[in-house]
PDB file of C-alpha atoms in Angstrom:
ATOM      1  CA  MET A  27      26.679 -77.479 184.001  1.00  0.00           C
ATOM      2  CA  GLY A  28      30.354 -77.314 184.918  1.00  0.00           C
ATOM      3  CA  VAL A  29      32.003 -74.569 186.936  1.00  0.00           C
ATOM      4  CA  THR A  30      34.652 -72.558 185.130  1.00  0.00           C
ATOM      5  CA  SER A  31      37.878 -72.264 187.062  1.00  0.00           C
ATOM      6  CA  LEU A  32      39.254 -68.751 187.035  1.00  0.00           C
ATOM      7  CA  SER A  33      42.982 -68.140 187.078  1.00  0.00           C
ATOM      8  CA  PRO A  34      44.405 -66.021 189.872  1.00  0.00           C
ATOM      9  CA  VAL A  35      45.434 -62.455 189.160  1.00  0.00           C
ATOM     10  CA  TYR A  36      49.173 -62.057 189.634  1.00  0.00           C
ATOM     11  CA  ILE A  37      50.219 -58.833 191.346  1.00  0.00           C
ATOM     12  CA  GLY A  38      53.852 -57.886 191.805  1.00  0.00           C
ATOM     13  CA  ILE A  39      54.667 -55.873 194.933  1.00  0.00           C
ATOM     14  CA  ASP A  40      57.820 -53.989 195.862  1.00  0.00           C
ATOM     15  CA  GLU A  41      58.741 -51.166 198.219  1.00  0.00           C
ATOM     16  CA  VAL A  42      60.892 -48.063 197.915  1.00  0.00           C
ATOM     17  CA  GLY A  43      62.214 -45.870 200.716  1.00  0.00           C
ATOM     18  CA  ARG A  44      62.640 -48.442 203.477  1.00  0.00           C
ATOM     19  CA  GLY A  45      65.990 -47.043 204.594  1.00  0.00           C
ATOM     20  CA  ALA A  46      65.329 -43.348 204.011  1.00  0.00           C
ATOM     21  CA  TRP A  47      65.492 -40.982 206.978  1.00  0.00           C
ATOM     22  CA  ALA A  48      62.719 -38.737 205.711  1.00  0.00           C
ATOM     23  CA  GLY A  49      59.601 -38.988 203.602  1.00  0.00           C
ATOM     24  CA  PRO A  50      57.063 -41.764 203.234  1.00  0.00           C
ATOM     25  CA  LEU A  51      57.517 -45.413 202.479  1.00  0.00           C
ATOM     26  CA  ALA A  52      56.096 -46.321 199.057  1.00  0.00           C
ATOM     27  CA  VAL A  53      54.853 -49.755 198.002  1.00  0.00           C
ATOM     28  CA  GLY A  54      54.087 -50.342 194.347  1.00  0.00           C
ATOM     29  CA  ALA A  55      51.643 -52.933 193.000  1.00  0.00           C
ATOM     30  CA  ALA A  56      51.629 -54.025 189.353  1.00  0.00           C
ATOM     31  CA  SER A  57      49.221 -56.365 187.558  1.00  0.00           C
ATOM     32  CA  GLY A  58      48.913 -57.575 183.992  1.00  0.00           C
ATOM     33  CA  ASP A  59      50.478 -60.015 181.558  1.00  0.00           C
ATOM     34  CA  PRO A  60      53.908 -60.993 182.936  1.00  0.00           C
ATOM     35  CA  GLU A  61      55.206 -61.716 179.438  1.00  0.00           C
ATOM     36  CA  ALA A  62      54.189 -58.253 178.251  1.00  0.00           C
ATOM     37  CA  ALA A  63      56.048 -56.718 181.174  1.00  0.00           C
ATOM     38  CA  ALA A  64      59.004 -58.976 180.444  1.00  0.00           C
ATOM     39  CA  GLN A  65      59.221 -57.699 176.868  1.00  0.00           C
ATOM     40  CA  VAL A  66      59.674 -54.168 178.201  1.00  0.00           C
ATOM     41  CA  LEU A  67      62.000 -54.915 181.120  1.00  0.00           C
ATOM     42  CA  ARG A  68      64.113 -57.890 179.994  1.00  0.00           C
ATOM     43  CA  ARG A  69      67.799 -57.031 180.222  1.00  0.00           C
ATOM     44  CA  ARG A  70      69.575 -56.639 176.921  1.00  0.00           C
ATOM     45  CA  ARG A  71      72.546 -58.564 178.254  1.00  0.00           C
ATOM     46  CA  GLY A  72      72.423 -61.356 180.787  1.00  0.00           C
ATOM     47  CA  GLU A  73      69.408 -62.694 182.621  1.00  0.00           C
ATOM     48  CA  GLY A  74      66.706 -61.005 184.634  1.00  0.00           C
ATOM     49  CA  PHE A  75      64.885 -57.705 184.355  1.00  0.00           C
ATOM     50  CA  TYR A  76      65.543 -54.020 184.783  1.00  0.00           C
ATOM     51  CA  ASP A  77      64.197 -52.808 188.104  1.00  0.00           C
ATOM     52  CA  SER A  78      64.131 -49.317 189.605  1.00  0.00           C
ATOM     53  CA  LYS A  79      67.724 -49.546 190.870  1.00  0.00           C
ATOM     54  CA  ALA A  80      69.065 -50.524 187.439  1.00  0.00           C
ATOM     55  CA  LEU A  81      67.547 -47.578 185.564  1.00  0.00           C
ATOM     56  CA  SER A  82      68.195 -43.858 185.569  1.00  0.00           C
ATOM     57  CA  ALA A  83      65.350 -41.491 186.450  1.00  0.00           C
ATOM     58  CA  GLN A  84      64.716 -40.762 182.773  1.00  0.00           C
ATOM     59  CA  ARG A  85      64.707 -44.425 181.798  1.00  0.00           C
ATOM     60  CA  ARG A  86      62.334 -45.253 184.654  1.00  0.00           C
ATOM     61  CA  GLU A  87      59.835 -42.752 183.281  1.00  0.00           C
ATOM     62  CA  VAL A  88      60.169 -44.248 179.791  1.00  0.00           C
ATOM     63  CA  ALA A  89      59.806 -47.801 181.107  1.00  0.00           C
ATOM     64  CA  LEU A  90      56.713 -46.863 183.113  1.00  0.00           C
ATOM     65  CA  SER A  91      55.109 -45.363 180.012  1.00  0.00           C
ATOM     66  CA  GLN A  92      55.948 -48.453 177.959  1.00  0.00           C
ATOM     67  CA  LEU A  93      54.544 -50.761 180.626  1.00  0.00           C
ATOM     68  CA  ARG A  94      51.280 -48.841 180.587  1.00  0.00           C
ATOM     69  CA  GLU A  95      51.153 -49.124 176.810  1.00  0.00           C
ATOM     70  CA  VAL A  96      51.320 -52.935 177.017  1.00  0.00           C
ATOM     71  CA  GLY A  97      48.494 -53.061 179.556  1.00  0.00           C
ATOM     72  CA  ILE A  98      50.248 -53.201 182.932  1.00  0.00           C
ATOM     73  CA  SER A  99      48.186 -51.540 185.678  1.00  0.00           C
ATOM     74  CA  PHE A 100      49.779 -49.804 188.650  1.00  0.00           C
ATOM     75  CA  ALA A 101      48.991 -48.314 192.015  1.00  0.00           C
ATOM     76  CA  VAL A 102      51.247 -47.033 194.774  1.00  0.00           C
ATOM     77  CA  GLY A 103      50.407 -46.932 198.467  1.00  0.00           C
ATOM     78  CA  PHE A 104      52.217 -44.793 201.030  1.00  0.00           C
ATOM     79  CA  ALA A 105      52.896 -44.885 204.748  1.00  0.00           C
ATOM     80  CA  SER A 106      53.942 -41.576 206.282  1.00  0.00           C
ATOM     81  CA  ALA A 107      56.989 -40.891 208.428  1.00  0.00           C
ATOM     82  CA  SER A 108      54.772 -40.482 211.493  1.00  0.00           C
ATOM     83  CA  GLU A 109      53.081 -43.823 210.786  1.00  0.00           C
ATOM     84  CA  ILE A 110      56.485 -45.490 210.499  1.00  0.00           C
ATOM     85  CA  ASP A 111      57.480 -44.008 213.857  1.00  0.00           C
ATOM     86  CA  THR A 112      54.225 -45.178 215.425  1.00  0.00           C
ATOM     87  CA  VAL A 113      53.882 -48.748 214.152  1.00  0.00           C
ATOM     88  CA  GLY A 114      57.365 -49.655 212.917  1.00  0.00           C
ATOM     89  CA  LEU A 115      58.621 -50.526 209.454  1.00  0.00           C
ATOM     90  CA  THR A 116      57.020 -53.940 209.064  1.00  0.00           C
ATOM     91  CA  GLN A 117      53.524 -52.745 209.898  1.00  0.00           C
ATOM     92  CA  ALA A 118      54.053 -49.608 207.819  1.00  0.00           C
ATOM     93  CA  LEU A 119      54.980 -51.811 204.858  1.00  0.00           C
ATOM     94  CA  ALA A 120      51.741 -53.728 205.303  1.00  0.00           C
ATOM     95  CA  MET A 121      49.715 -50.505 205.554  1.00  0.00           C
ATOM     96  CA  ALA A 122      51.237 -49.029 202.405  1.00  0.00           C
ATOM     97  CA  ALA A 123      50.890 -52.307 200.484  1.00  0.00           C
ATOM     98  CA  ARG A 124      47.222 -52.696 201.404  1.00  0.00           C
ATOM     99  CA  ARG A 125      46.507 -49.122 200.365  1.00  0.00           C
ATOM    100  CA  GLY A 126      48.118 -49.714 196.984  1.00  0.00           C
ATOM    101  CA  LEU A 127      46.368 -53.052 196.538  1.00  0.00           C
ATOM    102  CA  GLN A 128      42.978 -51.592 197.389  1.00  0.00           C
ATOM    103  CA  GLU A 129      43.394 -48.916 194.745  1.00  0.00           C
ATOM    104  CA  LEU A 130      44.700 -51.339 192.136  1.00  0.00           C
ATOM    105  CA  THR A 131      42.116 -54.076 192.612  1.00  0.00           C
ATOM    106  CA  SER A 132      39.281 -51.553 192.483  1.00  0.00           C
ATOM    107  CA  ARG A 133      40.348 -50.834 188.897  1.00  0.00           C
ATOM    108  CA  LEU A 134      40.957 -54.388 187.695  1.00  0.00           C
ATOM    109  CA  ALA A 135      38.229 -55.397 185.264  1.00  0.00           C
ATOM    110  CA  GLU A 136      38.981 -59.072 184.711  1.00  0.00           C
ATOM    111  CA  PRO A 137      37.139 -61.701 186.782  1.00  0.00           C
ATOM    112  CA  ARG A 138      39.183 -63.538 189.369  1.00  0.00           C
ATOM    113  CA  ASP A 139      38.764 -66.067 192.095  1.00  0.00           C
ATOM    114  CA  GLU A 140      41.763 -64.840 194.056  1.00  0.00           C
ATOM    115  CA  GLN A 141      44.927 -62.798 193.913  1.00  0.00           C
ATOM    116  CA  LEU A 142      48.435 -64.197 194.088  1.00  0.00           C
ATOM    117  CA  LEU A 143      50.716 -61.526 195.492  1.00  0.00           C
ATOM    118  CA  LEU A 144      54.333 -61.777 194.366  1.00  0.00           C
ATOM    119  CA  LEU A 145      56.299 -60.129 197.159  1.00  0.00           C
ATOM    120  CA  ASP A 146      59.919 -59.080 196.845  1.00  0.00           C
ATOM    121  CA  GLY A 147      62.105 -60.435 199.651  1.00  0.00           C
ATOM    122  CA  LYS A 148      61.807 -63.308 202.087  1.00  0.00           C
ATOM    123  CA  THR A 149      59.387 -61.795 204.625  1.00  0.00           C
ATOM    124  CA  ASN A 150      55.644 -62.006 204.180  1.00  0.00           C
ATOM    125  CA  TYR A 151      54.287 -58.835 205.773  1.00  0.00           C
ATOM    126  CA  LEU A 152      50.806 -59.389 204.295  1.00  0.00           C
ATOM    127  CA  GLU A 153      49.290 -62.024 206.543  1.00  0.00           C
ATOM    128  CA  GLY A 154      45.939 -63.346 205.443  1.00  0.00           C
ATOM    129  CA  ALA A 155      46.664 -62.967 201.735  1.00  0.00           C
ATOM    130  CA  ARG A 156      47.936 -65.559 199.287  1.00  0.00           C
ATOM    131  CA  VAL A 157      51.587 -64.569 198.948  1.00  0.00           C
ATOM    132  CA  GLU A 158      54.649 -65.922 197.215  1.00  0.00           C
ATOM    133  CA  THR A 159      57.874 -64.377 198.504  1.00  0.00           C
ATOM    134  CA  ILE A 160      60.745 -64.151 196.022  1.00  0.00           C
ATOM    135  CA  VAL A 161      64.228 -63.161 197.177  1.00  0.00           C
ATOM    136  CA  GLY A 162      65.631 -60.697 194.676  1.00  0.00           C
ATOM    137  CA  GLY A 163      62.204 -60.647 193.068  1.00  0.00           C
ATOM    138  CA  ASP A 164      62.673 -57.228 191.485  1.00  0.00           C
ATOM    139  CA  ARG A 165      65.396 -58.760 189.313  1.00  0.00           C
ATOM    140  CA  VAL A 166      63.770 -62.092 188.481  1.00  0.00           C
ATOM    141  CA  HIS A 167      60.042 -61.400 188.024  1.00  0.00           C
ATOM    142  CA  PRO A 168      58.816 -58.727 185.593  1.00  0.00           C
ATOM    143  CA  LEU A 169      55.738 -57.722 187.600  1.00  0.00           C
ATOM    144  CA  ILE A 170      57.795 -57.145 190.746  1.00  0.00           C
ATOM    145  CA  ALA A 171      60.294 -55.147 188.687  1.00  0.00           C
ATOM    146  CA  ALA A 172      57.408 -53.110 187.278  1.00  0.00           C
ATOM    147  CA  ALA A 173      56.073 -52.474 190.787  1.00  0.00           C
ATOM    148  CA  SER A 174      59.479 -51.260 191.932  1.00  0.00           C
ATOM    149  CA  ILE A 175      59.657 -48.800 189.037  1.00  0.00           C
ATOM    150  CA  ALA A 176      56.169 -47.437 189.744  1.00  0.00           C
ATOM    151  CA  ALA A 177      56.958 -46.982 193.439  1.00  0.00           C
ATOM    152  CA  LYS A 178      60.284 -45.276 192.718  1.00  0.00           C
ATOM    153  CA  VAL A 179      58.817 -42.831 190.201  1.00  0.00           C
ATOM    154  CA  ALA A 180      55.937 -41.947 192.546  1.00  0.00           C
ATOM    155  CA  ARG A 181      58.093 -41.506 195.645  1.00  0.00           C
ATOM    156  CA  ASP A 182      60.826 -39.541 193.878  1.00  0.00           C
ATOM    157  CA  GLY A 183      58.239 -37.144 192.499  1.00  0.00           C
ATOM    158  CA  LEU A 184      56.777 -36.664 195.956  1.00  0.00           C
ATOM    159  CA  MET A 185      60.211 -35.973 197.467  1.00  0.00           C
ATOM    160  CA  VAL A 186      60.893 -33.307 194.831  1.00  0.00           C
ATOM    161  CA  ASP A 187      57.583 -31.661 195.711  1.00  0.00           C
ATOM    162  CA  LEU A 188      58.380 -31.801 199.438  1.00  0.00           C
ATOM    163  CA  ASP A 189      61.685 -30.048 198.815  1.00  0.00           C
ATOM    164  CA  PHE A 190      59.811 -26.881 197.864  1.00  0.00           C
ATOM    165  CA  GLU A 191      58.169 -26.801 201.295  1.00  0.00           C
ATOM    166  CA  LEU A 192      61.169 -28.152 203.224  1.00  0.00           C
ATOM    167  CA  PRO A 193      64.215 -26.854 201.349  1.00  0.00           C
ATOM    168  CA  TYR A 194      66.914 -27.351 203.994  1.00  0.00           C
ATOM    169  CA  TRP A 195      67.276 -31.141 204.056  1.00  0.00           C
ATOM    170  CA  ASP A 196      68.222 -31.904 200.442  1.00  0.00           C
ATOM    171  CA  LEU A 197      65.051 -33.938 199.887  1.00  0.00           C
ATOM    172  CA  SER A 198      64.975 -33.365 196.137  1.00  0.00           C
ATOM    173  CA  SER A 199      68.488 -34.733 195.577  1.00  0.00           C
ATOM    174  CA  SER A 200      68.841 -37.199 198.430  1.00  0.00           C
ATOM    175  CA  LYS A 201      65.236 -38.474 198.311  1.00  0.00           C
ATOM    176  CA  GLY A 202      65.412 -38.594 202.100  1.00  0.00           C
ATOM    177  CA  TYR A 203      68.580 -40.680 202.366  1.00  0.00           C
ATOM    178  CA  GLY A 204      71.705 -39.617 204.242  1.00  0.00           C
ATOM    179  CA  SER A 205      73.476 -37.221 201.894  1.00  0.00           C
ATOM    180  CA  ARG A 206      75.980 -34.720 203.243  1.00  0.00           C
ATOM    181  CA  ARG A 207      73.564 -31.797 202.801  1.00  0.00           C
ATOM    182  CA  HIS A 208      70.818 -33.783 204.486  1.00  0.00           C
ATOM    183  CA  ARG A 209      73.073 -34.421 207.470  1.00  0.00           C
ATOM    184  CA  CYS A 210      73.951 -30.747 207.665  1.00  0.00           C
ATOM    185  CA  GLY A 211      70.273 -29.822 207.667  1.00  0.00           C
ATOM    186  CA  LEU A 212      69.600 -32.156 210.572  1.00  0.00           C
ATOM    187  CA  VAL A 213      72.479 -30.767 212.632  1.00  0.00           C
ATOM    188  CA  TRP A 214      71.490 -27.190 211.812  1.00  0.00           C
ATOM    189  CA  LEU A 215      67.718 -27.308 212.089  1.00  0.00           C
ATOM    190  CA  GLY A 216      66.806 -30.649 213.571  1.00  0.00           C
ATOM    191  CA  PRO A 217      64.169 -32.891 211.942  1.00  0.00           C
ATOM    192  CA  SER A 218      61.311 -31.653 209.796  1.00  0.00           C
ATOM    193  CA  VAL A 219      57.756 -32.921 209.949  1.00  0.00           C
ATOM    194  CA  GLU A 220      58.725 -35.448 207.262  1.00  0.00           C
ATOM    195  CA  HIS A 221      61.565 -37.050 209.219  1.00  0.00           C
ATOM    196  CA  ARG A 222      61.387 -40.487 210.787  1.00  0.00           C
ATOM    197  CA  ARG A 223      62.276 -39.545 214.320  1.00  0.00           C
ATOM    198  CA  SER A 224      62.541 -43.158 215.447  1.00  0.00           C
ATOM    199  CA  PHE A 225      65.477 -43.766 213.086  1.00  0.00           C
ATOM    200  CA  ARG A 226      68.845 -43.740 214.826  1.00  0.00           C
ATOM    201  CA  PRO A 227      70.674 -41.437 212.338  1.00  0.00           C
ATOM    202  CA  VAL A 228      67.954 -38.808 212.758  1.00  0.00           C
ATOM    203  CA  GLN A 229      68.265 -39.002 216.541  1.00  0.00           C
ATOM    204  CA  GLU A 230      72.087 -38.971 216.527  1.00  0.00           C
ATOM    205  CA  LEU A 231      72.475 -36.085 214.074  1.00  0.00           C
ATOM    206  CA  THR A 232      69.803 -33.869 215.587  1.00  0.00           C
ATOM    207  CA  ALA A 233      71.273 -31.053 217.646  1.00  0.00           C
ATOM    208  CA  PRO A 234      69.109 -28.727 219.745  1.00  0.00           C
ATOM    209  CA  ALA A 235      67.797 -26.299 217.164  1.00  0.00           C
ATOM    210  CA  SER A 236      68.153 -22.552 217.637  1.00  0.00           C
ATOM    211  CA  GLY A 237      64.976 -20.847 218.823  1.00  0.00           C
ATOM    212  CA  ARG A 238      64.769 -18.736 215.670  1.00  0.00           C
ATOM    213  CA  PHE A 239      64.432 -21.905 213.583  1.00  0.00           C
ATOM    214  CA  PHE A 240      61.295 -23.237 215.202  1.00  0.00           C
ATOM    215  CA  SER A 241      59.904 -24.361 211.822  1.00  0.00           C
ATOM    216  CA  PRO A 242      61.161 -24.718 208.241  1.00  0.00           C
ATOM    217  CA  ARG A 243      58.856 -21.975 207.030  1.00  0.00           C
ATOM    218  CA  SER A 244      59.992 -19.484 209.685  1.00  0.00           C
ATOM    219  CA  ALA A 245      63.604 -20.366 208.957  1.00  0.00           C
ATOM    220  CA  LYS A 246      63.091 -19.525 205.308  1.00  0.00           C
ATOM    221  CA  LEU A 247      61.538 -16.191 206.202  1.00  0.00           C
ATOM    222  CA  ASP A 248      64.382 -15.339 208.592  1.00  0.00           C
ATOM    223  CA  LEU A 249      66.991 -16.031 205.936  1.00  0.00           C
ATOM    224  CA  LEU A 250      65.227 -13.720 203.507  1.00  0.00           C
ATOM    225  CA  LYS A 251      65.303 -10.761 205.923  1.00  0.00           C
TER     226      LYS A 251
END
C-alpha cells in the first residue's frame, strides 16, 4: 500500500507597525488557495496585487471580507511595545509571527505534512521553520498581500481603541507613527505605557514631564477641572 504525499500548506506572513513609535507590532498570517486570493487582490492595471499600503481603510475592510468569502483564513499575532523594548525588533517579529501562526494552524482543517511560510522581505526571522523569503512579497504573492491587509486592519482597530484611553498622542490618526500631534504629545507629556521607549525619536522628543501629568488618566482629569 503506497503512502500518499501531502502538499504543504502555504501561509503568507507580513508585518505592520515595524517603524511606529507606539503600539504593538502586528504580524498577519494568511492561508488558503493562492488563486482565490489572487482573484480578489489582483491589480486592475499592471502586475502584482493590492496590499495594505495600496488600499484605503475602507477598501481594506472590503478586501478582507471578500478574502474570507473565498476561503482565506487569517490570524494576527502581536508583540507589545514593552516586548519590543526588551528583546528588540527582530525577536519581537518572531514572537508575534509565532503567536499568529499558532492561532491560525490550530484552525486549519486540511491535512498537511508541513507548512511553507512565505515571508515578506529578505530576512528569515523564523528559524527552524520552512521559510521562503520574498522581497516585495506583499506586492507579488497574494497570500502575503492578504496577510498584510489582515495585520493592518487588526492593528489600526487596536490603535483607535487605545486612543480612547491615551488621547494625547494622536494614536487614532497617526497609528503610532510620528505625526505632528504625536510629537507634541511626547514633548508635553512624555511617553505613554504604549510607547517604545527604546526608539530614538521617543527618547529625543521626550521632555521631563510636569509633575501634574504623572499619567494619561490623571492628565485627562486635570484638564477637565
